[in-house]
Short mmCIF file of C-alpha atoms in Angstrom, two decimals:
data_model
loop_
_atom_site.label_atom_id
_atom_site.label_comp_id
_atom_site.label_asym_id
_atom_site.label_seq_id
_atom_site.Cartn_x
_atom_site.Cartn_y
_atom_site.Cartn_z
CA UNK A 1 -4.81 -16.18 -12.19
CA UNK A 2 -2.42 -13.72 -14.53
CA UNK A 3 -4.30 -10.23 -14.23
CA UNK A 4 -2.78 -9.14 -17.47
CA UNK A 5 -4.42 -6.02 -18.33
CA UNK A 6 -5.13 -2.56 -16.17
CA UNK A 7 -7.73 0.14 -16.91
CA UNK A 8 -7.75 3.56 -15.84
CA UNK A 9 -10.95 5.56 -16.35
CA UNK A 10 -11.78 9.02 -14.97
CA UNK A 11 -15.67 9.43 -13.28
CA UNK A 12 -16.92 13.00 -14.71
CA UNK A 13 -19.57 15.00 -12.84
CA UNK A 14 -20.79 18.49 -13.93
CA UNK A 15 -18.90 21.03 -15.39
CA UNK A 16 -17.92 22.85 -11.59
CA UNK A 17 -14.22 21.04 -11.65
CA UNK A 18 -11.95 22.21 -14.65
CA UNK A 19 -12.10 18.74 -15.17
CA UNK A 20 -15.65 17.94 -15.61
CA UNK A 21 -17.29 18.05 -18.60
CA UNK A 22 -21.35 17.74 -18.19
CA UNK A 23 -23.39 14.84 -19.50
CA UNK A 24 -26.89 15.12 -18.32
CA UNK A 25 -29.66 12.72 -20.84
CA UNK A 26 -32.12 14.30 -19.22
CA UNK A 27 -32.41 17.41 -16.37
CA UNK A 28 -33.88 15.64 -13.86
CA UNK A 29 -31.93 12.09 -13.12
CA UNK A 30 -32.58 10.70 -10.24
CA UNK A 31 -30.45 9.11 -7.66
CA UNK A 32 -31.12 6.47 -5.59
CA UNK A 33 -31.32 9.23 -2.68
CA UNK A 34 -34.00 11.74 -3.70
CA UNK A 35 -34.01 13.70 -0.66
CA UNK A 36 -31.57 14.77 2.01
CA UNK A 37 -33.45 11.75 4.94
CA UNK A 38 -33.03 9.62 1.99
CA UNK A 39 -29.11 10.70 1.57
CA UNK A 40 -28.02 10.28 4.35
CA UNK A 41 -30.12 6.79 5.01
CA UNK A 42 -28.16 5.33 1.53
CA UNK A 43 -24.69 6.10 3.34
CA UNK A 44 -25.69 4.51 6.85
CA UNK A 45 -26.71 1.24 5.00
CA UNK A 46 -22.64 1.51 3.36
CA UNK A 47 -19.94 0.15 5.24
CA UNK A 48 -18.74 3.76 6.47
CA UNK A 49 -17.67 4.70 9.85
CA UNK A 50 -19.69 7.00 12.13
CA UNK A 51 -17.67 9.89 12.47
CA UNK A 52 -17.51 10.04 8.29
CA UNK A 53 -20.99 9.86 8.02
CA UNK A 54 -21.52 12.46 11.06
CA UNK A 55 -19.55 14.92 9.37
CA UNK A 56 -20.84 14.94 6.30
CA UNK A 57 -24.79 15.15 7.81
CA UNK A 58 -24.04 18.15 9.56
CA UNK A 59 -22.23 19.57 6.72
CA UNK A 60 -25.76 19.69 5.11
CA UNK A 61 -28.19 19.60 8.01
CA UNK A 62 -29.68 22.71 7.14
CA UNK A 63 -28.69 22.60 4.01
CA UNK A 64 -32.21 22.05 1.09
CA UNK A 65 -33.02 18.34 -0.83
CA UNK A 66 -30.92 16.62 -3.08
CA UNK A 67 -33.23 16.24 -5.50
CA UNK A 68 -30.97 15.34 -8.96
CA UNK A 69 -27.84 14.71 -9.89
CA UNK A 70 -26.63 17.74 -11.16
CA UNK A 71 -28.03 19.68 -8.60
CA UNK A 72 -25.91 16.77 -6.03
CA UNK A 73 -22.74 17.33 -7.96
CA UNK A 74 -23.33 21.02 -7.55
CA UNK A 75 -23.55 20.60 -3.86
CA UNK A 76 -20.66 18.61 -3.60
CA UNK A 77 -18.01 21.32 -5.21
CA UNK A 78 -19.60 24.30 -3.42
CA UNK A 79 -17.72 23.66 -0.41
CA UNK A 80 -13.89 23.07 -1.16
CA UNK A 81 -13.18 21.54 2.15
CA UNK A 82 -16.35 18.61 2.29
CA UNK A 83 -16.57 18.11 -1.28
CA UNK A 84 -14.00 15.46 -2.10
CA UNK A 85 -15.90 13.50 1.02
CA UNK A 86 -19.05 14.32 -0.70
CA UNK A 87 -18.11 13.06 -4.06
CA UNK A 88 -16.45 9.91 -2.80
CA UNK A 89 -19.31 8.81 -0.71
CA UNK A 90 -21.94 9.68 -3.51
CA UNK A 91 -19.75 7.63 -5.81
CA UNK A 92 -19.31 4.75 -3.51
CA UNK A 93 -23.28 4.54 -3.02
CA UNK A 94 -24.31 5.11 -6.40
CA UNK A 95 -21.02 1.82 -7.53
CA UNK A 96 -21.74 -0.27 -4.57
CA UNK A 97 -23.53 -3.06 -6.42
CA UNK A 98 -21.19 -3.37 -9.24
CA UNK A 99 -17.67 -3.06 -7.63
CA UNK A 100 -15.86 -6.01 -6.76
CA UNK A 101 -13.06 -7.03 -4.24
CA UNK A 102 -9.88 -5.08 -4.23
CA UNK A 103 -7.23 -4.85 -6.31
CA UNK A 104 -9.67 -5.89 -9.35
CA UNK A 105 -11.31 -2.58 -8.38
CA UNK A 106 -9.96 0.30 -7.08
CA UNK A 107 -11.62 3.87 -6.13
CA UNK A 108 -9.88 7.15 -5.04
CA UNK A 109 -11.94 10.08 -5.75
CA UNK A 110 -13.03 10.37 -9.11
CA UNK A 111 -10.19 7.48 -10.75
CA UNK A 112 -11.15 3.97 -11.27
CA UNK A 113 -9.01 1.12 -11.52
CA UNK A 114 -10.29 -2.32 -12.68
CA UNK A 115 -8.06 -4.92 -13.36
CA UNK A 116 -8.64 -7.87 -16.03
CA UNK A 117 -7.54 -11.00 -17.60
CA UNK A 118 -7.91 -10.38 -20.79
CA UNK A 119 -9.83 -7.39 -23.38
CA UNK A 120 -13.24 -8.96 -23.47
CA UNK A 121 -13.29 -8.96 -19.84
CA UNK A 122 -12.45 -5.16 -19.61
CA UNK A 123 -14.75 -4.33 -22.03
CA UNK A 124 -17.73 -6.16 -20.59
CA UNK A 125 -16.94 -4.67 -17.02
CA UNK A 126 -16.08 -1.05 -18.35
CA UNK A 127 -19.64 -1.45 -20.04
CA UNK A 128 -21.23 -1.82 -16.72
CA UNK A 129 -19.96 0.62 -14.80
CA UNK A 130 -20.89 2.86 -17.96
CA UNK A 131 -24.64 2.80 -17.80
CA UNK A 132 -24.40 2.46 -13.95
CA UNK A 133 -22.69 5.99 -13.76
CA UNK A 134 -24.30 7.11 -17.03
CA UNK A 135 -28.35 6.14 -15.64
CA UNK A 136 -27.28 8.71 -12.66
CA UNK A 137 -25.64 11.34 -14.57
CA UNK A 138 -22.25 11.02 -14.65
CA UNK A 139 -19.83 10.08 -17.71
CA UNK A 140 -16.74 7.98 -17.78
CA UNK A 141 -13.91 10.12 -19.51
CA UNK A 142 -13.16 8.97 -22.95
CA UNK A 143 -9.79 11.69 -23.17
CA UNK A 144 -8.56 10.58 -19.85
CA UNK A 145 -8.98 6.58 -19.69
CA UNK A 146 -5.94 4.85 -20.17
CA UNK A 147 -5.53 1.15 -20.80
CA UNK A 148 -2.14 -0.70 -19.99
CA UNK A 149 -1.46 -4.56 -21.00
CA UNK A 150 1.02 -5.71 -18.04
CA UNK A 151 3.63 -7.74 -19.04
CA UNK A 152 4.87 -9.44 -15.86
CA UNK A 153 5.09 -12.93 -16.72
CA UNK A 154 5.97 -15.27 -19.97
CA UNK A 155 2.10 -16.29 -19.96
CA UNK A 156 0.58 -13.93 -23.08
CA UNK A 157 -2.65 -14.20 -24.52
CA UNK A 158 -3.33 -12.57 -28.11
CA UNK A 159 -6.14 -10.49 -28.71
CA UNK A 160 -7.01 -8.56 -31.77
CA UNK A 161 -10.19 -6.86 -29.80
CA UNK A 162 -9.83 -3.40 -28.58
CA UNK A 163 -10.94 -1.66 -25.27
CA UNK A 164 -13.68 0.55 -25.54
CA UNK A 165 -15.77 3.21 -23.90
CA UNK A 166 -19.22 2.89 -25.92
CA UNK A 167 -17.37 3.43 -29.64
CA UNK A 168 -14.45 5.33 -28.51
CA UNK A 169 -11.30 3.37 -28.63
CA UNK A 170 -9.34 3.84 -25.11
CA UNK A 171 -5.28 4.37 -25.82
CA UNK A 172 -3.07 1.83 -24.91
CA UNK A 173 0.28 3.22 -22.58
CA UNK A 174 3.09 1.45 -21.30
CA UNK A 175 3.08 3.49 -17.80
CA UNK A 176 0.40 4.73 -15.51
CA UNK A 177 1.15 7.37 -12.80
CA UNK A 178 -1.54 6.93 -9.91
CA UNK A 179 -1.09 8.06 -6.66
CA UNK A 180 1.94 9.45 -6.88
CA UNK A 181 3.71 6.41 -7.65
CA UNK A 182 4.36 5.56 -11.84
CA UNK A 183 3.39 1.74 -12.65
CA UNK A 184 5.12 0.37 -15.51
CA UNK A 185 3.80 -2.18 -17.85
CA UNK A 186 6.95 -4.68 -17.58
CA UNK A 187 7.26 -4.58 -13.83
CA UNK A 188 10.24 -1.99 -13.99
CA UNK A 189 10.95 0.85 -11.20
CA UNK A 190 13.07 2.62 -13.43
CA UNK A 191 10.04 5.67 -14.26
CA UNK A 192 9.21 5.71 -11.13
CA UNK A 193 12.32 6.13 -9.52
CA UNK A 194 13.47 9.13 -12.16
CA UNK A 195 9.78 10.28 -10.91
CA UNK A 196 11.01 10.49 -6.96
CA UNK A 197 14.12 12.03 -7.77
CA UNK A 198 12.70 15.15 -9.63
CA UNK A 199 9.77 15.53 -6.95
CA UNK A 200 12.64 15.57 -4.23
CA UNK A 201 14.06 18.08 -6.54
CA UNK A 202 10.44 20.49 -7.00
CA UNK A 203 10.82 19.98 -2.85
CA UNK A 204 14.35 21.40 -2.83
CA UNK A 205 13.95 24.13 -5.32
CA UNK A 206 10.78 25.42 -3.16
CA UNK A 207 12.64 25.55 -0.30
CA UNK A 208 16.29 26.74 -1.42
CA UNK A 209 15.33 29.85 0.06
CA UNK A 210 16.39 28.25 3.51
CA UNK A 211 18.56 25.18 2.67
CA UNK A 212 20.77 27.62 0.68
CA UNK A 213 21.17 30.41 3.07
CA UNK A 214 24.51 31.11 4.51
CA UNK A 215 22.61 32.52 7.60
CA UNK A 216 21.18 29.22 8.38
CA UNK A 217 22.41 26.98 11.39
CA UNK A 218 24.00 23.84 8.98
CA UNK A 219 22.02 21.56 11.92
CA UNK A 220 18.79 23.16 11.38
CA UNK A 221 19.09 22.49 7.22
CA UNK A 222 19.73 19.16 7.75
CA UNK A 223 16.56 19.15 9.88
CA UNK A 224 14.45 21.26 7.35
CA UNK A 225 15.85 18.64 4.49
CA UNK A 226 14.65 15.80 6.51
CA UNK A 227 11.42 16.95 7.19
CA UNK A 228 10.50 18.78 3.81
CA UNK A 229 12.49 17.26 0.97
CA UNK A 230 13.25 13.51 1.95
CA UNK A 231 9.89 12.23 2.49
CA UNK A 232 9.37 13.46 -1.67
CA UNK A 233 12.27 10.78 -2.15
CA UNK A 234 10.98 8.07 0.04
CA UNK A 235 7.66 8.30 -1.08
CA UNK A 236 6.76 4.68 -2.27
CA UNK A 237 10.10 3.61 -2.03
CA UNK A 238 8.88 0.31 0.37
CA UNK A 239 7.16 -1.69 -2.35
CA UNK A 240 10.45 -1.25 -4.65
CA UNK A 241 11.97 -4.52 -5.78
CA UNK A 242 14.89 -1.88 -5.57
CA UNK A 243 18.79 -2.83 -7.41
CA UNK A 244 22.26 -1.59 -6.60
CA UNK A 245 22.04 0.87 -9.69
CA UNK A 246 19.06 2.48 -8.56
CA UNK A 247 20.22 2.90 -5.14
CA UNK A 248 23.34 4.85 -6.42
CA UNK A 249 20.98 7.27 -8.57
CA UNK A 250 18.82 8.36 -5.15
CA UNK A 251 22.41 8.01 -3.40
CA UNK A 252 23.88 10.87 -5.90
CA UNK A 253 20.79 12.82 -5.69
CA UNK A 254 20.95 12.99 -2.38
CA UNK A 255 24.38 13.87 -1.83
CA UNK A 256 24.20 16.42 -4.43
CA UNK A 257 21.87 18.25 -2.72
CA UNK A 258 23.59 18.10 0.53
CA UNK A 259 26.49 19.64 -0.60
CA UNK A 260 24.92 22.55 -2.41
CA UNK A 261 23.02 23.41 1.68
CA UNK A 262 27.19 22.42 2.48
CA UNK A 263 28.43 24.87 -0.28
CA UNK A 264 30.75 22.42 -0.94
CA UNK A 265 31.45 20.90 -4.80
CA UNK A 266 33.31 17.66 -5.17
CA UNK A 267 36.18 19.38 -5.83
CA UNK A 268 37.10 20.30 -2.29
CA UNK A 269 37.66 16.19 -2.18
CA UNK A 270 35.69 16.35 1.43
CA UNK A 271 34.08 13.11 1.83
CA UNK A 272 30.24 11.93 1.97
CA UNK A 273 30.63 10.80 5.26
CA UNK A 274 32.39 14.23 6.19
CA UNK A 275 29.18 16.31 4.75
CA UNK A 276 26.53 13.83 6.27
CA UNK A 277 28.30 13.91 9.23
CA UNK A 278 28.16 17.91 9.67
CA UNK A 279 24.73 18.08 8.25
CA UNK A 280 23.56 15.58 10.49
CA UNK A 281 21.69 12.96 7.80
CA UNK A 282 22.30 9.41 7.54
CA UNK A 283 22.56 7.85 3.95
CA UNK A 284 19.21 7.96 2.30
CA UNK A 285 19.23 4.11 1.43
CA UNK A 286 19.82 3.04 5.03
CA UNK A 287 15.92 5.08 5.12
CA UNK A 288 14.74 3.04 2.37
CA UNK A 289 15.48 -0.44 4.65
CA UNK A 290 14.42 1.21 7.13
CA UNK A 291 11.20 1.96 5.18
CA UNK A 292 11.05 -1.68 3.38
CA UNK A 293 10.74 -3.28 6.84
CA UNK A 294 8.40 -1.29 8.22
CA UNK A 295 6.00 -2.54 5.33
CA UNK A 296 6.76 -5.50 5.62
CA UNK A 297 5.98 -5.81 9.20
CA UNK A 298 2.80 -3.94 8.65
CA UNK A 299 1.60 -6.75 5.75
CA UNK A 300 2.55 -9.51 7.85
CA UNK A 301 0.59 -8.17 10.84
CA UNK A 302 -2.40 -7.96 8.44
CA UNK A 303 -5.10 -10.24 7.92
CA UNK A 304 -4.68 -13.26 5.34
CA UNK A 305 -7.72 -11.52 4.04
CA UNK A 306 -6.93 -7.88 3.88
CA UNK A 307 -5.84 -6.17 0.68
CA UNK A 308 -2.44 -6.29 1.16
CA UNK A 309 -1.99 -9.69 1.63
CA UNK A 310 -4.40 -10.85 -1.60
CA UNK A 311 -2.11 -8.54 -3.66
CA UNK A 312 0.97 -10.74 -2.20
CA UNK A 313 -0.66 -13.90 -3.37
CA UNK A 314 -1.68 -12.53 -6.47
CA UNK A 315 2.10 -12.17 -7.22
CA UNK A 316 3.36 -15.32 -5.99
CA UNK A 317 1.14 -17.30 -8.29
CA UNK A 318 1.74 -15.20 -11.49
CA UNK A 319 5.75 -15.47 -11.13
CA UNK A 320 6.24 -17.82 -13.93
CA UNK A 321 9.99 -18.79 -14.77
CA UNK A 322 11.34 -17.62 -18.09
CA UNK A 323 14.67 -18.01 -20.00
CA UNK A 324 17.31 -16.08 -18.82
CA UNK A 325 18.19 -14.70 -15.26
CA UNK A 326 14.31 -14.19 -13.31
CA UNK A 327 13.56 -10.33 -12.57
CA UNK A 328 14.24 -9.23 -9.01
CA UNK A 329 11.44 -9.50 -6.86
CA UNK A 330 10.42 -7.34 -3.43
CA UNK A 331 10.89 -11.10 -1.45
CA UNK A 332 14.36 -11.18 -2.29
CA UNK A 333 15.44 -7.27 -1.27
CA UNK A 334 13.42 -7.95 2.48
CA UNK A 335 14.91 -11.11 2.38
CA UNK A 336 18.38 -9.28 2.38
CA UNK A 337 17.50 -6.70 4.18
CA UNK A 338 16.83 -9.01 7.23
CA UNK A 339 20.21 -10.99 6.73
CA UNK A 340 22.40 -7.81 6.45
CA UNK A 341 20.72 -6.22 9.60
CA UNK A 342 20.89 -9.82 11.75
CA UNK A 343 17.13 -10.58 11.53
CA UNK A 344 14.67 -13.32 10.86
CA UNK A 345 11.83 -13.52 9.58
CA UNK A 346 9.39 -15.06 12.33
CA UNK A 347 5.88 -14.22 11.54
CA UNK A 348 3.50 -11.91 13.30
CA UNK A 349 0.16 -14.12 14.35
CA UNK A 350 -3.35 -11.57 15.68
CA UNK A 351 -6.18 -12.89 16.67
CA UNK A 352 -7.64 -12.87 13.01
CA UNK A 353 -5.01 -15.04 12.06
CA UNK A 354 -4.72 -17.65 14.79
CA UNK A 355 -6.68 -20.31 13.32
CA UNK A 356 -5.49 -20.05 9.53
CA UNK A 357 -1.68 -19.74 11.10
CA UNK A 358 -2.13 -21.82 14.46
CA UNK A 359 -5.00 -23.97 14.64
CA UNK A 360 -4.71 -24.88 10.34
CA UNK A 361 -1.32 -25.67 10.89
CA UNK A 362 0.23 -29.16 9.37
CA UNK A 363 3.55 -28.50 11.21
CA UNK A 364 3.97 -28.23 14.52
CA UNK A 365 4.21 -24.35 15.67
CA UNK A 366 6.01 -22.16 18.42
CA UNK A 367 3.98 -19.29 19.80
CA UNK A 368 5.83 -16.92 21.98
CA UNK A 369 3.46 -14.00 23.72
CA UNK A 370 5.29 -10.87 24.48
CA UNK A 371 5.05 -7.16 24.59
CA UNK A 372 7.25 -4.28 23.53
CA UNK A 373 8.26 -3.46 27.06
CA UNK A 374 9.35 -6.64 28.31
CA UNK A 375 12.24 -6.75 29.48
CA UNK A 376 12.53 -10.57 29.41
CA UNK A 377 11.10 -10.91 26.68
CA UNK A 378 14.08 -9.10 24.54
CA UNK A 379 16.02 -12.06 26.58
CA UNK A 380 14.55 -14.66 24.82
CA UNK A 381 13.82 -13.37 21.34
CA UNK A 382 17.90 -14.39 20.37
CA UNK A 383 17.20 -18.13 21.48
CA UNK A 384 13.76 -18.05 19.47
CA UNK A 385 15.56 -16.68 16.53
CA UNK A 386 18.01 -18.98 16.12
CA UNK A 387 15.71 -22.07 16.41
CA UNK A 388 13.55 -20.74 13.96
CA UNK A 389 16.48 -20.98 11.50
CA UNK A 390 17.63 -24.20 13.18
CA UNK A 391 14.43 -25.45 12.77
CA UNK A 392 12.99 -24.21 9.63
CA UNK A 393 10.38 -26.24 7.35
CA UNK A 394 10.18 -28.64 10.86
CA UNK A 395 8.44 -26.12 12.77
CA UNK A 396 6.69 -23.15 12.34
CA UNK A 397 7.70 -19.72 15.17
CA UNK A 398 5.59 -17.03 15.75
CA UNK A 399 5.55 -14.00 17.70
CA UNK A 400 1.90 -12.64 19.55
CA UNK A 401 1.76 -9.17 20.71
CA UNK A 402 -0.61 -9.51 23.96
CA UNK A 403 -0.99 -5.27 23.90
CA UNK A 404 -2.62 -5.96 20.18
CA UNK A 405 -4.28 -9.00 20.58
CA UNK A 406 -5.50 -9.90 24.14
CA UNK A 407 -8.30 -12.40 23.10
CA UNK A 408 -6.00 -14.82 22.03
CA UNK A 409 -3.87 -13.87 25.61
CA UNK A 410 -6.81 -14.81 27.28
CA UNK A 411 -8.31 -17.52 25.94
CA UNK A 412 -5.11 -19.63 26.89
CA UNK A 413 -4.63 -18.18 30.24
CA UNK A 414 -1.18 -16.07 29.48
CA UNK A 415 -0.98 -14.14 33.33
CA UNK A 416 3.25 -13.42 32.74
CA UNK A 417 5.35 -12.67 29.58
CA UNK A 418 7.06 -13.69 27.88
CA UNK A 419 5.30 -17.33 27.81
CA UNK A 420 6.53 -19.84 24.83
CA UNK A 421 3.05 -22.49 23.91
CA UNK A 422 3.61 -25.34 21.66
CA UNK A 423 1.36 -26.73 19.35
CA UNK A 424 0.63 -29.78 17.35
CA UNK A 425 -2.06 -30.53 15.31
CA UNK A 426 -3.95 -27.53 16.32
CA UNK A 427 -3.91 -28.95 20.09
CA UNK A 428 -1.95 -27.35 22.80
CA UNK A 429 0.62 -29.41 23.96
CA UNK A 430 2.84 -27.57 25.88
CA UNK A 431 3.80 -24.23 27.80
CA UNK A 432 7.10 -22.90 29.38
CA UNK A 433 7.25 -19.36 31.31
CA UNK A 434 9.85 -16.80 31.55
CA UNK A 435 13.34 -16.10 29.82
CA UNK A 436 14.76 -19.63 30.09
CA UNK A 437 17.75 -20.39 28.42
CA UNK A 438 18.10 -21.95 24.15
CA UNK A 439 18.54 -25.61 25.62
CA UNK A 440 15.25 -25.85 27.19
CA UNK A 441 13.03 -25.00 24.51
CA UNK A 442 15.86 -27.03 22.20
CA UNK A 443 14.60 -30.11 24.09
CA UNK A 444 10.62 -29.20 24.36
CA UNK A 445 10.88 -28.75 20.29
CA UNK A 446 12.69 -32.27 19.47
CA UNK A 447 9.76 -33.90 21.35
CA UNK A 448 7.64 -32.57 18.91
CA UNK A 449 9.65 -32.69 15.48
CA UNK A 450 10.37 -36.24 16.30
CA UNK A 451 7.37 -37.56 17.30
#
């Protein structure tokens, strides 16, 4: 499935906002929550947690009936710290029969995101949401909608039909910025990395005050730069598909502005590694591995259902191979990242994911249960590594946290980590306890490739 094409559209209330403009058919439209019992009864039946919806009913316990739209959009902008929760959960209730599963839709606040394969499809589901918002009082924003044809893969389909917002004709761009991060249309990082270089930059200049006073410990800027100006950089950087050329831009960036808190210019010929050194701030791309793997142990932890993990096999089945050399891809830079820093990539299995990983399993699969502060268990994670590359396509190693997923712990009777459990066919076969050494589970695994 090649999700070609991307929609932006802007949700307008009343006219409160500077950016809402008010479209009201008629001065009394209803919502599907006439009163305040009725309000806060719609957002009990969502899927929101209990300390969201508690907040928000005492926000207006004592507070008189929602009785129309404007008068709810009204509410929701009167108080600047509840309304963005107010607007969000009035949106979410008033959408919740038309959205569909993440990514093809997308809320934060008053954006929308739907994703398409093609115009007609875009225009049939922009259409819907519409008269949905439209029948309740709000308006979809004809100045603000953007429309962006991706161009990932060789796989095109022509179209001479245009997107549309009733009969206004929606602008086609070749970049969207949204949420901080800038998507571009063929897959490139190149906007968005110019993007994270000047907001490092708005960081810097708001705080040159400090970082370029000659009163100033040189230990305590370096501090102050890591805390206010390098998360600016680093913001988004995991989910780059990153090259060496855009590594040296951040590099340069960096180092620029760590001479100018230095007072140093490059022609006192003192080296990086001097002015890191004395500053006390380690090269901003060994923060951007750092960063990469983080995220990438926090997908693979995640459900084979969650968000996350859809999006990932979304992208595997729209890489199609093309003429020329293929683009890089965010598999290959983690894949690098764990060869240059010596590790491997043995998957994370929960207890949402033991069947589909363990129990589904055609291959025959290690399971090793072990917790952060095991001693023995650092022992034997080496020996597990290496048979995992020994081993790889013949058998399938994971790791099991027992802190984060006990069920699984207990329903196979793990008492002492770190235990190794073998499995074939979705059948326990096997079990070995404590830090033994590489030949031992060497042997126990042959039985099982072999037979």
């Amino acid at each position: 499935m090649a999700l070609e094409n991307c929609l932006r559209v802007t949700t307008v209330g009343t006219a409160t906002p500077q950016c809402f403009s008010p479209f009201f058919p008629s001065s009394r439209d209803k919502l599907v929550f006439p009163t305040h019992r009725g309000f806060k009864k719609s957002l009990q039946n969502s899927t929101l947690s209990y300390p969201y919806l508690y907040s928000t009913g005492a926000a207006y316990r004592k507070s008189r009936f929602v009785c129309n739209a404007r008068e709810a959009v009204n509410e929701a902008y009167s108080n600047p710290r509840d309304s963005p929760y107010l607007f969000t959960l009035i949106l979410d209730v008033l959408t919740e029969q038309i959205q569909e599963i993440a990514p093809r839709c997308m809320l934060f606040a008053d954006d929308i995101v739907l994703l398409g394969e093609s115009r007609e499809e875009l225009n049939e589901r922009l259409e819907t949401w519409r008269r949905a918002l439209e029948t309740h009082g709000f308006r979809l924003s004809r100045s603000k909608s953007e429309y962006m044809e991706c161009k990932f893969n060789k796989r095109r389909r022509v179209s001479n039909s245009e997107v549309k917002i009733g009969d206004h004709i929606i602008p086609q761009v070749t970049r969207f910025k949204y949420l901080g991060s800038v998507i571009q249309d063929d897959g490139e990082i190149e906007g968005d990395v110019n993007h994270r270089i000047q907001a490092g930059w708005m960081k810097w200049r708001k705080t040159s005050g400090v970082l370029c006073d000659a009163k100033v410990p040189i230990k305590l800027k370096g501090k102050f730069y890591r805390t206010a100006v390098r998360p600016a950089i680093l913001y988004g950087t995991e989910c780059w598909a990153v090259k060496s050329q855009h590594e040296n831009k951040v590099g340069v960036a960096e180092m620029r502005m760590l001479r100018w808190m230095c007072g140093k210019t490059r022609q006192d010929k003192i080296r990086n590694e001097a002015i890191r050194e004395r500053v006390g701030v380690a090269p901003i791309v060994e923060k951007m591995v750092e960063n990469r793997l983080r995220w990438f142990g926090h997908v693979e932890r995640r459900p084979v259902d969650s968000v996350v993990r859809r999006v990932d096999q979304m992208e595997r089945r729209q890489t199609i191979r093309g003429r020329g050399r293929p683009k890089k891809t965010i598999r290959e830079v983690i894949k690098k990242d764990l060869e240059i820093n010596g590790l491997d990539r043995i998957k994370v299995v929960t207890d949402s994911s033991w069947n589909n990983l363990v129990i589904a399993s055609e291959t025959p699969v290690l399971v090793e249960f072990w917790a952060p502060w095991c001693g023995p268990c650092r022992m034997i994670a080496p020996a597990i590594d290496e048979l995992a590359k020994e081993y790889a396509g013949k058998i399938a190693c994971f790791k099991l946290n027992t802190d984060d997923s006990p069920n699984i712990a207990t329903q196979y009777g793990i008492r002492s980590i770190p235990t190794v459990l073998f499995f074939k066919n979705g059948e326990k076969k096997e079990s070995i306890i404590g830090a033994v050494p590489k030949s031992t589970l060497s042997a126990t695994v042959e039985k099982y490739v072999d037979s």
